[in-house]
Amino acid sequence: MELVQMQKSLQDYTKSLFLDGVLDSQFLQLQQLQDESNPDFVSQVVTLFFQDSDRILNDLSLSLDQQVVDFKKVDPHVHQLKGSSSSIGAQRVKNACVVFRSFCEQQNVEGCHRCLQQVKQEYYLVKNRLETLFKLEQQIVASGGMIPAMELGF
Amino acid sequence: MATKSMGDIEKIKKKLNVLIVDDDPLNLIIHEKIIKAIGGISQTANNGEEAVLIHRDGGSSFDLILMDKEMPERDGVSTTKKLREMEVKSMIVGVTSLADNEEERRAFMEAGLNHCLAKPLTKDKIIPLINQLMDA
């Protein structure tokens, strides 16, 4: 595939992430912080987010599977995931966590189980799409091209 | 004194010294990058207790302290109160969640904050505060 075509594909793919609400402007803020001194800043931050989130989701699954659910353990995990997803711009994960917290406040176990599934769904979606985004970027760099800057013109 | 514009941040020779207090490693990385991007240097503390120890042991002096609210060991409200009791004069900016209600934000401000910002932090949110520091 020609370089120009790859760059166009990347721009279109990135735009779709915003239009679908998977990412919000905070992700653009992260991209703007990336520079020559730290060219992998965004992927490093996102990788850390993936590692933390995998651990948190596992802990949440275990906590909610207990005979008696300890919401004092569940809520801080959801709070942390809400915070980290907000920090990288993973909008749908963040929104799902907001709903999750309200069920934690109500100590509604069934509601929390449903929310956990929703959070997992949104998380795996953003993870999958960001991994595809980074692969597209790597292909462009490997072909000797530059990653085009993303602008909020849509 | 003329108010410095956003573009003047790059011309400021004195490097801003910032303490970032947050229990989330992701936020620490991002906030450190923001501070570096605006020409400052930063040190981090993983919770409020560490922030207090940094001031107690090293007699450190920071231009700006970014203080997360929800932290283990010692939260942002308690840490801010303690630092003000220790006569720390730095600008302390609270970093809150949008989920925090007005009463919680007020309690945080009353602990001794100079300002409060909602997460997630961005350069655009921090630069006006830096300008204020420079004008002081």
GROMACS .gro file of C-alpha atoms in nm:
model
  290
    1MET     CA    1   0.000   0.000   0.000
    2GLU     CA    2   0.131   0.343  -0.086
    3LEU     CA    3   0.249   0.561   0.199
    4VAL     CA    4  -0.005   0.835   0.128
    5GLN     CA    5  -0.282   0.577   0.129
    6MET     CA    6  -0.160   0.434   0.460
    7GLN     CA    7  -0.154   0.781   0.613
    8LYS     CA    8  -0.507   0.847   0.487
    9SER     CA    9  -0.624   0.511   0.629
   10LEU     CA   10  -0.471   0.601   0.965
   11GLN     CA   11  -0.642   0.940   0.971
   12ASP     CA   12  -0.978   0.786   0.878
   13TYR     CA   13  -0.938   0.511   1.136
   14THR     CA   14  -0.841   0.757   1.408
   15LYS     CA   15  -1.137   0.979   1.317
   16SER     CA   16  -1.371   0.681   1.349
   17LEU     CA   17  -1.252   0.625   1.707
   18PHE     CA   18  -1.364   0.976   1.799
   19LEU     CA   19  -1.687   0.965   1.600
   20ASP     CA   20  -1.780   0.633   1.763
   21GLY     CA   21  -1.715   0.784   2.107
   22VAL     CA   22  -1.446   0.530   2.184
   23LEU     CA   23  -1.195   0.811   2.242
   24ASP     CA   24  -1.240   1.172   2.348
   25SER     CA   25  -1.022   1.484   2.327
   26GLN     CA   26  -0.803   1.370   2.616
   27PHE     CA   27  -0.639   1.123   2.375
   28LEU     CA   28  -0.548   1.417   2.150
   29GLN     CA   29  -0.394   1.589   2.452
   30LEU     CA   30  -0.173   1.282   2.501
   31GLN     CA   31  -0.072   1.284   2.135
   32GLN     CA   32   0.023   1.652   2.164
   33LEU     CA   33   0.253   1.568   2.455
   34GLN     CA   34   0.444   1.319   2.238
   35ASP     CA   35   0.762   1.463   2.092
   36GLU     CA   36   1.103   1.366   1.957
   37SER     CA   37   1.243   1.321   2.308
   38ASN     CA   38   0.974   1.062   2.380
   39PRO     CA   39   0.832   0.937   2.048
   40ASP     CA   40   0.658   0.639   2.209
   41PHE     CA   41   0.490   0.834   2.489
   42VAL     CA   42   0.132   0.757   2.385
   43SER     CA   43   0.189   0.385   2.334
   44GLN     CA   44   0.377   0.367   2.668
   45VAL     CA   45   0.091   0.534   2.852
   46VAL     CA   46  -0.170   0.321   2.677
   47THR     CA   47   0.027   0.003   2.747
   48LEU     CA   48   0.035   0.094   3.115
   49PHE     CA   49  -0.340   0.155   3.101
   50PHE     CA   50  -0.390  -0.193   2.949
   51GLN     CA   51  -0.176  -0.357   3.218
   52ASP     CA   52  -0.355  -0.176   3.502
   53SER     CA   53  -0.697  -0.240   3.354
   54ASP     CA   54  -0.637  -0.611   3.305
   55ARG     CA   55  -0.543  -0.639   3.671
   56ILE     CA   56  -0.836  -0.428   3.791
   57LEU     CA   57  -1.091  -0.621   3.583
   58ASN     CA   58  -0.956  -0.947   3.717
   59ASP     CA   59  -0.979  -0.816   4.076
   60LEU     CA   60  -1.333  -0.694   4.012
   61SER     CA   61  -1.440  -1.032   3.877
   62LEU     CA   62  -1.301  -1.203   4.186
   63SER     CA   63  -1.460  -0.951   4.425
   64LEU     CA   64  -1.803  -0.978   4.266
   65ASP     CA   65  -1.788  -1.357   4.267
   66GLN     CA   66  -1.763  -1.367   4.647
   67GLN     CA   67  -2.054  -1.505   4.847
   68VAL     CA   68  -2.082  -1.171   5.023
   69VAL     CA   69  -1.967  -0.884   4.804
   70ASP     CA   70  -1.752  -0.629   4.984
   71PHE     CA   71  -1.839  -0.302   4.810
   72LYS     CA   72  -1.562  -0.126   5.000
   73LYS     CA   73  -1.327  -0.332   4.784
   74VAL     CA   74  -1.526  -0.306   4.461
   75ASP     CA   75  -1.580   0.070   4.449
   76PRO     CA   76  -1.213   0.178   4.475
   77HIS     CA   77  -1.128  -0.051   4.183
   78VAL     CA   78  -1.404   0.102   3.969
   79HIS     CA   79  -1.294   0.450   4.079
   80GLN     CA   80  -0.939   0.374   3.971
   81LEU     CA   81  -1.048   0.237   3.635
   82LYS     CA   82  -1.271   0.539   3.581
   83GLY     CA   83  -0.978   0.767   3.653
   84SER     CA   84  -0.728   0.592   3.431
   85SER     CA   85  -0.970   0.553   3.141
   86SER     CA   86  -1.048   0.925   3.169
   87SER     CA   87  -0.675   1.005   3.169
   88ILE     CA   88  -0.618   0.836   2.835
   89GLY     CA   89  -0.946   0.944   2.677
   90ALA     CA   90  -1.118   0.605   2.676
   91GLN     CA   91  -1.458   0.771   2.694
   92ARG     CA   92  -1.688   0.470   2.675
   93VAL     CA   93  -1.494   0.281   2.940
   94LYS     CA   94  -1.512   0.588   3.164
   95ASN     CA   95  -1.887   0.626   3.108
   96ALA     CA   96  -1.944   0.259   3.184
   97CYS     CA   97  -1.750   0.301   3.509
   98VAL     CA   98  -1.967   0.597   3.609
   99VAL     CA   99  -2.277   0.375   3.583
  100PHE     CA  100  -2.093   0.095   3.764
  101ARG     CA  101  -2.016   0.325   4.059
  102SER     CA  102  -2.380   0.418   4.098
  103PHE     CA  103  -2.469   0.048   4.136
  104CYS     CA  104  -2.185   0.011   4.387
  105GLU     CA  105  -2.336   0.295   4.589
  106GLN     CA  106  -2.668   0.114   4.586
  107GLN     CA  107  -2.489  -0.211   4.675
  108ASN     CA  108  -2.677  -0.372   4.389
  109VAL     CA  109  -2.489  -0.695   4.316
  110GLU     CA  110  -2.683  -0.787   4.006
  111GLY     CA  111  -2.644  -0.438   3.866
  112CYS     CA  112  -2.271  -0.452   3.936
  113HIS     CA  113  -2.237  -0.780   3.752
  114ARG     CA  114  -2.411  -0.631   3.448
  115CYS     CA  115  -2.191  -0.324   3.469
  116LEU     CA  116  -1.876  -0.531   3.490
  117GLN     CA  117  -1.973  -0.703   3.166
  118GLN     CA  118  -2.039  -0.367   3.004
  119VAL     CA  119  -1.706  -0.226   3.124
  120LYS     CA  120  -1.525  -0.533   2.995
  121GLN     CA  121  -1.697  -0.502   2.659
  122GLU     CA  122  -1.601  -0.136   2.625
  123TYR     CA  123  -1.249  -0.203   2.747
  124TYR     CA  124  -1.183  -0.483   2.499
  125LEU     CA  125  -1.326  -0.264   2.224
  126VAL     CA  126  -1.091   0.027   2.298
  127LYS     CA  127  -0.799  -0.210   2.348
  128ASN     CA  128  -0.859  -0.379   2.016
  129ARG     CA  129  -0.901  -0.052   1.829
  130LEU     CA  130  -0.599   0.116   1.985
  131GLU     CA  131  -0.383  -0.186   1.908
  132THR     CA  132  -0.497  -0.159   1.546
  133LEU     CA  133  -0.418   0.215   1.553
  134PHE     CA  134  -0.065   0.153   1.677
  135LYS     CA  135  -0.010  -0.119   1.413
  136LEU     CA  136  -0.112   0.126   1.141
  137GLU     CA  137   0.131   0.382   1.282
  138GLN     CA  138   0.411   0.126   1.292
  139GLN     CA  139   0.348   0.034   0.928
  140ILE     CA  140   0.379   0.399   0.828
  141VAL     CA  141   0.700   0.448   1.025
  142ALA     CA  142   0.843   0.123   0.885
  143SER     CA  143   0.774   0.256   0.533
  144GLY     CA  144   0.975   0.567   0.614
  145GLY     CA  145   0.674   0.794   0.656
  146MET     CA  146   0.557   1.036   0.924
  147ILE     CA  147   0.248   0.997   1.138
  148PRO     CA  148   0.005   1.271   1.028
  149ALA     CA  149  -0.118   1.500   1.303
  150MET     CA  150  -0.480   1.450   1.401
  151GLU     CA  151  -0.697   1.760   1.399
  152LEU     CA  152  -1.039   1.804   1.552
  153GLY     CA  153  -1.207   1.921   1.232
  154PHE     CA  154  -1.497   1.680   1.228
  155MET     CA  155   0.326   4.417   3.589
  156ALA     CA  156   0.227   4.288   3.242
  157THR     CA  157   0.056   3.953   3.242
  158LYS     CA  158   0.261   3.694   3.062
  159SER     CA  159   0.098   3.525   2.763
  160MET     CA  160   0.098   3.153   2.699
  161GLY     CA  161   0.379   3.202   2.448
  162ASP     CA  162   0.600   3.359   2.713
  163ILE     CA  163   0.612   3.037   2.912
  164GLU     CA  164   0.894   2.916   2.686
  165LYS     CA  165   1.099   3.230   2.755
  166ILE     CA  166   1.091   3.198   3.132
  167LYS     CA  167   1.440   3.105   3.246
  168LYS     CA  168   1.359   2.991   3.597
  169LYS     CA  169   1.246   2.630   3.580
  170LEU     CA  170   0.925   2.576   3.771
  171ASN     CA  171   0.969   2.317   4.042
  172VAL     CA  172   0.655   2.105   4.079
  173LEU     CA  173   0.555   1.830   4.320
  174ILE     CA  174   0.296   1.589   4.179
  175VAL     CA  175   0.105   1.398   4.445
  176ASP     CA  176  -0.105   1.112   4.307
  177ASP     CA  177  -0.148   0.740   4.377
  178ASP     CA  178  -0.220   0.656   4.011
  179PRO     CA  179   0.106   0.577   3.821
  180LEU     CA  180  -0.067   0.667   3.493
  181ASN     CA  181  -0.155   1.014   3.617
  182LEU     CA  182   0.199   1.063   3.749
  183ILE     CA  183   0.348   0.987   3.406
  184ILE     CA  184   0.103   1.212   3.223
  185HIS     CA  185   0.130   1.501   3.468
  186GLU     CA  186   0.512   1.479   3.467
  187LYS     CA  187   0.504   1.500   3.088
  188ILE     CA  188   0.275   1.803   3.100
  189ILE     CA  189   0.508   1.981   3.343
  190LYS     CA  190   0.810   1.897   3.128
  191ALA     CA  191   0.625   2.018   2.816
  192ILE     CA  192   0.572   2.359   2.976
  193GLY     CA  193   0.936   2.383   3.080
  194GLY     CA  194   0.916   2.275   3.443
  195ILE     CA  195   1.081   2.004   3.648
  196SER     CA  196   0.889   1.769   3.873
  197GLN     CA  197   0.913   1.531   4.161
  198THR     CA  198   0.644   1.278   4.246
  199ALA     CA  199   0.485   1.143   4.561
  200ASN     CA  200   0.259   0.836   4.555
  201ASN     CA  201   0.038   0.956   4.837
  202GLY     CA  202  -0.013   1.237   5.084
  203GLU     CA  203   0.209   1.084   5.350
  204GLU     CA  204   0.504   1.081   5.110
  205ALA     CA  205   0.434   1.444   5.023
  206VAL     CA  206   0.449   1.538   5.391
  207LEU     CA  207   0.772   1.342   5.439
  208ILE     CA  208   0.933   1.512   5.139
  209HIS     CA  209   0.870   1.849   5.303
  210ARG     CA  210   0.966   1.735   5.650
  211ASP     CA  211   1.293   1.563   5.560
  212GLY     CA  212   1.438   1.764   5.275
  213GLY     CA  213   1.302   2.106   5.355
  214SER     CA  214   1.202   2.103   4.991
  215SER     CA  215   1.054   2.405   4.828
  216PHE     CA  216   0.820   2.378   4.533
  217ASP     CA  217   0.661   2.649   4.323
  218LEU     CA  218   0.356   2.433   4.263
  219ILE     CA  219   0.205   2.123   4.418
  220LEU     CA  220  -0.053   1.925   4.220
  221MET     CA  221  -0.256   1.741   4.482
  222ASP     CA  222  -0.485   1.450   4.399
  223LYS     CA  223  -0.783   1.422   4.631
  224GLU     CA  224  -0.844   1.050   4.668
  225MET     CA  225  -0.531   0.871   4.789
  226PRO     CA  226  -0.450   0.594   5.036
  227GLU     CA  227  -0.242   0.655   5.353
  228ARG     CA  228  -0.331   1.024   5.359
  229ASP     CA  229  -0.579   1.188   5.123
  230GLY     CA  230  -0.548   1.524   4.950
  231VAL     CA  231  -0.757   1.716   5.203
  232SER     CA  232  -0.558   1.593   5.501
  233THR     CA  233  -0.227   1.644   5.319
  234THR     CA  234  -0.310   2.000   5.222
  235LYS     CA  235  -0.409   2.085   5.580
  236LYS     CA  236  -0.088   1.930   5.710
  237LEU     CA  237   0.134   2.114   5.461
  238ARG     CA  238  -0.028   2.447   5.549
  239GLU     CA  239   0.025   2.371   5.920
  240MET     CA  240   0.391   2.313   5.830
  241GLU     CA  241   0.382   2.663   5.673
  242VAL     CA  242   0.438   2.540   5.321
  243LYS     CA  243   0.388   2.844   5.099
  244SER     CA  244   0.374   2.670   4.761
  245MET     CA  245   0.074   2.715   4.534
  246ILE     CA  246  -0.131   2.400   4.597
  247VAL     CA  247  -0.372   2.300   4.325
  248GLY     CA  248  -0.626   2.030   4.404
  249VAL     CA  249  -0.705   1.778   4.133
  250THR     CA  250  -1.057   1.647   4.167
  251SER     CA  251  -1.286   1.408   3.994
  252LEU     CA  252  -1.596   1.540   3.815
  253ALA     CA  253  -1.794   1.307   4.038
  254ASP     CA  254  -1.699   1.514   4.344
  255ASN     CA  255  -1.985   1.727   4.461
  256GLU     CA  256  -1.972   2.096   4.553
  257GLU     CA  257  -1.944   2.022   4.924
  258GLU     CA  258  -1.643   1.795   4.870
  259ARG     CA  259  -1.472   2.056   4.653
  260ARG     CA  260  -1.538   2.328   4.907
  261ALA     CA  261  -1.390   2.114   5.186
  262PHE     CA  262  -1.083   2.056   4.971
  263MET     CA  263  -1.046   2.431   4.901
  264GLU     CA  264  -1.091   2.512   5.270
  265ALA     CA  265  -0.806   2.276   5.356
  266GLY     CA  266  -0.574   2.536   5.205
  267LEU     CA  267  -0.578   2.503   4.828
  268ASN     CA  268  -0.509   2.797   4.599
  269HIS     CA  269  -0.707   2.643   4.313
  270CYS     CA  270  -0.898   2.332   4.215
  271LEU     CA  271  -0.891   2.164   3.875
  272ALA     CA  272  -1.097   1.874   3.746
  273LYS     CA  273  -0.936   1.568   3.596
  274PRO     CA  274  -0.807   1.496   3.346
  275LEU     CA  275  -0.536   1.760   3.362
  276THR     CA  276  -0.420   1.923   3.040
  277LYS     CA  277  -0.163   2.187   2.948
  278ASP     CA  278  -0.445   2.433   2.880
  279LYS     CA  279  -0.573   2.398   3.237
  280ILE     CA  280  -0.231   2.436   3.401
  281ILE     CA  281  -0.077   2.717   3.197
  282PRO     CA  282  -0.305   2.995   3.332
  283LEU     CA  283  -0.199   2.894   3.685
  284ILE     CA  284   0.167   2.903   3.586
  285ASN     CA  285   0.110   3.253   3.445
  286GLN     CA  286  -0.038   3.352   3.778
  287LEU     CA  287   0.265   3.214   3.961
  288MET     CA  288   0.499   3.404   3.732
  289ASP     CA  289   0.307   3.727   3.787
  290ALA     CA  290   0.317   3.691   4.165
   0.00000   0.00000   0.00000
